[in-house]
Amino acid sequence: EAQVTQNPRYLITVTGKKLTVTCSQNMNHEYMSWYRQDPGLGLRQIYYSMNVEVTDKGDVPEGYKVSRKEKRNFPLILESPSPNQTSLYFCASSHSNYNTGELFFGEGSRLTVL
Amino acid sequence: QKEVEQNSGPLSVPEGAIASLNCTYSDRGSQSFFWYRQYSGKSPELIMSIYSNGDKEDGRFTAQLNKASQYVSLLIRDSQPSDSATYLCAVNSGGSYIPTFGRGTSLIVHP
C-alpha cells in the first residue's frame, strides 16, 4: 500500500529537549516536504526536498532542521523546541518535482511543547 | 506575498444539494490548482487537480478555473453527509516548489 508514515503520532515534550519526527514514503517520490497546521493559519510549509541531499526552506523554517540522506526518509528535527512549535505536523510527498501541488500526506504528528 | 483566500464557513447544505466552494488567489503566474478534502482529525487528501481554464469533472466533483478572474471553485453534486469536511484550496505558481494553501472552508451536509 502506497503511504507516507510519520512517527510519533503524538508527542508531549518540554522546552529545549531535542526531538525528531520521522517520515518515510514507499512510493519512490523525489519531492518531500513538511507542513505545520495551526487553527486559523492553515497549512504552512516548513521545509522541502527535491531529492537526496537537496533541501530548501519553506515559508516557516525557523526553529527546524531537516535532512535527506535517503530518498524514502525525510526527518524533521527540532533542536530546541519552544511552546510556539506546538502544532500538528504533516509530512507529504509528490511524484513530481514539477507538480509539487499533488501531495500525498502522512497521518500527522501532534506535538505539544510545554 | 502569494495569497490564497477561502471563506472559512461553515457552508451548510442539505443532503442532495450542490455545494459550491470558492477560492481566489493573488499570484497571476499561478499555473496549478488543487482541491484537498480534510476530515476532522485526519490528513488532507487530494481530490481534484486543474491546470487549464474551464471545467474538470470527476464523479460528483467539478473543478472550475478562471485564470482571468483568479478564482477556482469546487462543485459537489448530490452532496452526502460523508462529504462533510474542510476543503482546502492549494495553488502552485510556475517555478515555485512551494504550493500555497488556503485556510479551508468547512462544509456541513445535513440530512
CSV table of N, CA and C in Angstrom, one decimal, chain B residues 37-85:
chain,number,residue,atom,x,y,z
B,37,ARG,N,-9.5,17.5,0.5
B,37,ARG,CA,-10.5,17.3,1.5
B,37,ARG,C,-9.8,16.8,2.8
B,38,GLN,N,-10.2,17.4,3.9
B,38,GLN,CA,-9.6,17.0,5.2
B,38,GLN,C,-10.7,16.8,6.2
B,39,TYR,N,-10.9,15.6,6.6
B,39,TYR,CA,-11.8,15.2,7.6
B,39,TYR,C,-11.2,15.6,9.0
B,40,SER,N,-12.1,15.9,9.9
B,40,SER,CA,-11.6,16.3,11.2
B,40,SER,C,-10.7,15.3,11.8
B,41,GLY,N,-9.5,15.7,12.2
B,41,GLY,CA,-8.5,14.8,12.8
B,41,GLY,C,-7.7,14.0,11.9
B,42,LYS,N,-7.9,14.2,10.6
B,42,LYS,CA,-7.2,13.4,9.6
B,42,LYS,C,-6.3,14.3,8.7
B,43,SER,N,-5.6,13.7,7.8
B,43,SER,CA,-4.7,14.4,6.9
B,43,SER,C,-5.4,14.8,5.7
B,44,PRO,N,-4.9,15.9,5.0
B,44,PRO,CA,-5.6,16.3,3.7
B,44,PRO,C,-5.4,15.2,2.6
B,45,GLU,N,-6.4,15.1,1.8
B,45,GLU,CA,-6.4,14.1,0.7
B,45,GLU,C,-6.8,14.8,-0.6
B,46,LEU,N,-5.9,14.7,-1.6
B,46,LEU,CA,-6.1,15.3,-2.9
B,46,LEU,C,-7.4,14.7,-3.6
B,47,ILE,N,-8.3,15.6,-4.0
B,47,ILE,CA,-9.5,15.1,-4.7
B,47,ILE,C,-9.6,15.7,-6.1
B,48,MET,N,-9.0,16.8,-6.4
B,48,MET,CA,-9.1,17.4,-7.7
B,48,MET,C,-7.8,18.2,-8.1
B,49,SER,N,-7.4,18.1,-9.3
B,49,SER,CA,-6.3,19.0,-9.8
B,49,SER,C,-6.9,19.6,-11.1
B,50,ILE,N,-6.5,20.9,-11.3
B,50,ILE,CA,-7.0,21.5,-12.6
B,50,ILE,C,-5.9,22.5,-13.0
B,51,TYR,N,-5.6,22.5,-14.3
B,51,TYR,CA,-4.4,23.2,-14.8
B,51,TYR,C,-4.8,24.2,-15.9
B,52,SER,N,-6.0,24.1,-16.5
B,52,SER,CA,-6.4,25.0,-17.6
B,52,SER,C,-7.8,25.5,-17.4
B,53,ASN,N,-8.0,26.7,-17.9
B,53,ASN,CA,-9.3,27.3,-17.8
B,53,ASN,C,-10.5,26.4,-18.2
B,54,GLY,N,-11.6,26.5,-17.4
B,54,GLY,CA,-12.7,25.7,-17.8
B,54,GLY,C,-13.1,24.7,-16.6
B,55,ASP,N,-13.8,23.7,-17.0
B,55,ASP,CA,-14.3,22.8,-16.0
B,55,ASP,C,-13.6,21.4,-16.2
B,56,LYS,N,-13.5,20.8,-15.0
B,56,LYS,CA,-13.0,19.4,-15.0
B,56,LYS,C,-13.9,18.6,-14.1
B,57,GLU,N,-14.4,17.5,-14.6
B,57,GLU,CA,-15.4,16.7,-13.8
B,57,GLU,C,-14.8,15.4,-13.4
B,58,ASP,N,-15.1,15.0,-12.2
B,58,ASP,CA,-14.6,13.7,-11.7
B,58,ASP,C,-15.7,13.2,-10.8
B,59,GLY,N,-16.6,12.3,-11.3
B,59,GLY,CA,-17.7,11.8,-10.5
B,59,GLY,C,-18.6,12.9,-10.1
B,60,ARG,N,-18.8,13.1,-8.8
B,60,ARG,CA,-19.7,14.1,-8.3
B,60,ARG,C,-19.0,15.5,-8.1
B,61,PHE,N,-17.7,15.5,-8.4
B,61,PHE,CA,-16.9,16.7,-8.2
B,61,PHE,C,-16.6,17.4,-9.5
B,62,THR,N,-16.8,18.7,-9.6
B,62,THR,CA,-16.4,19.5,-10.7
B,62,THR,C,-15.5,20.7,-10.2
B,63,ALA,N,-14.3,20.8,-10.8
B,63,ALA,CA,-13.5,21.9,-10.5
B,63,ALA,C,-13.6,22.9,-11.7
B,64,GLN,N,-13.7,24.2,-11.3
B,64,GLN,CA,-13.8,25.2,-12.3
B,64,GLN,C,-12.7,26.2,-12.1
B,65,LEU,N,-12.0,26.6,-13.2
B,65,LEU,CA,-10.9,27.5,-13.1
B,65,LEU,C,-11.1,28.7,-14.1
B,66,ASN,N,-10.9,29.9,-13.6
B,66,ASN,CA,-11.0,31.1,-14.3
B,66,ASN,C,-9.7,31.9,-14.0
B,67,LYS,N,-8.7,31.8,-14.8
B,67,LYS,CA,-7.5,32.5,-14.6
B,67,LYS,C,-7.6,34.0,-14.7
B,68,ALA,N,-8.4,34.5,-15.6
B,68,ALA,CA,-8.6,35.9,-15.8
B,68,ALA,C,-9.1,36.6,-14.5
B,69,SER,N,-10.0,35.9,-13.9
B,69,SER,CA,-10.6,36.4,-12.6
B,69,SER,C,-9.9,35.9,-11.4
B,70,GLN,N,-9.0,35.0,-11.6
B,70,GLN,CA,-8.2,34.5,-10.5
B,70,GLN,C,-9.0,33.8,-9.4
B,71,TYR,N,-9.9,32.9,-9.9
B,71,TYR,CA,-10.6,32.1,-8.9
B,71,TYR,C,-10.7,30.7,-9.4
B,72,VAL,N,-10.8,29.8,-8.5
B,72,VAL,CA,-11.1,28.4,-8.7
B,72,VAL,C,-12.2,27.9,-7.8
B,73,SER,N,-13.0,27.1,-8.3
B,73,SER,CA,-14.1,26.7,-7.4
B,73,SER,C,-14.3,25.1,-7.5
B,74,LEU,N,-15.0,24.6,-6.5
B,74,LEU,CA,-15.3,23.2,-6.5
B,74,LEU,C,-16.7,23.0,-6.3
B,75,LEU,N,-17.4,22.3,-7.2
B,75,LEU,CA,-18.8,22.0,-7.0
B,75,LEU,C,-18.9,20.5,-6.6
B,76,ILE,N,-19.8,20.2,-5.6
B,76,ILE,CA,-20.0,18.9,-5.2
B,76,ILE,C,-21.5,18.6,-5.5
B,77,ARG,N,-21.8,17.8,-6.4
B,77,ARG,CA,-23.2,17.5,-6.7
B,77,ARG,C,-23.7,16.4,-5.8
B,78,ASP,N,-25.1,16.4,-5.6
B,78,ASP,CA,-25.7,15.3,-4.8
B,78,ASP,C,-24.9,15.2,-3.5
B,79,SER,N,-24.7,16.2,-2.8
B,79,SER,CA,-23.9,16.2,-1.5
B,79,SER,C,-24.5,15.2,-0.6
B,80,GLN,N,-23.5,14.5,0.1
B,80,GLN,CA,-23.8,13.5,1.1
B,80,GLN,C,-23.3,13.9,2.4
B,81,PRO,N,-23.8,13.4,3.5
B,81,PRO,CA,-23.3,13.7,4.8
B,81,PRO,C,-21.8,13.3,4.9
B,82,SER,N,-21.4,12.3,4.2
B,82,SER,CA,-20.0,11.9,4.2
B,82,SER,C,-19.1,12.9,3.5
B,83,ASP,N,-19.6,13.9,2.8
B,83,ASP,CA,-18.8,15.0,2.2
B,83,ASP,C,-18.5,16.1,3.3
B,84,SER,N,-19.1,16.0,4.4
B,84,SER,CA,-18.8,17.0,5.5
B,84,SER,C,-17.4,16.9,5.9
B,85,ALA,N,-16.7,18.0,5.7
B,85,ALA,CA,-15.2,18.1,5.9
B,85,ALA,C,-14.8,19.5,5.6
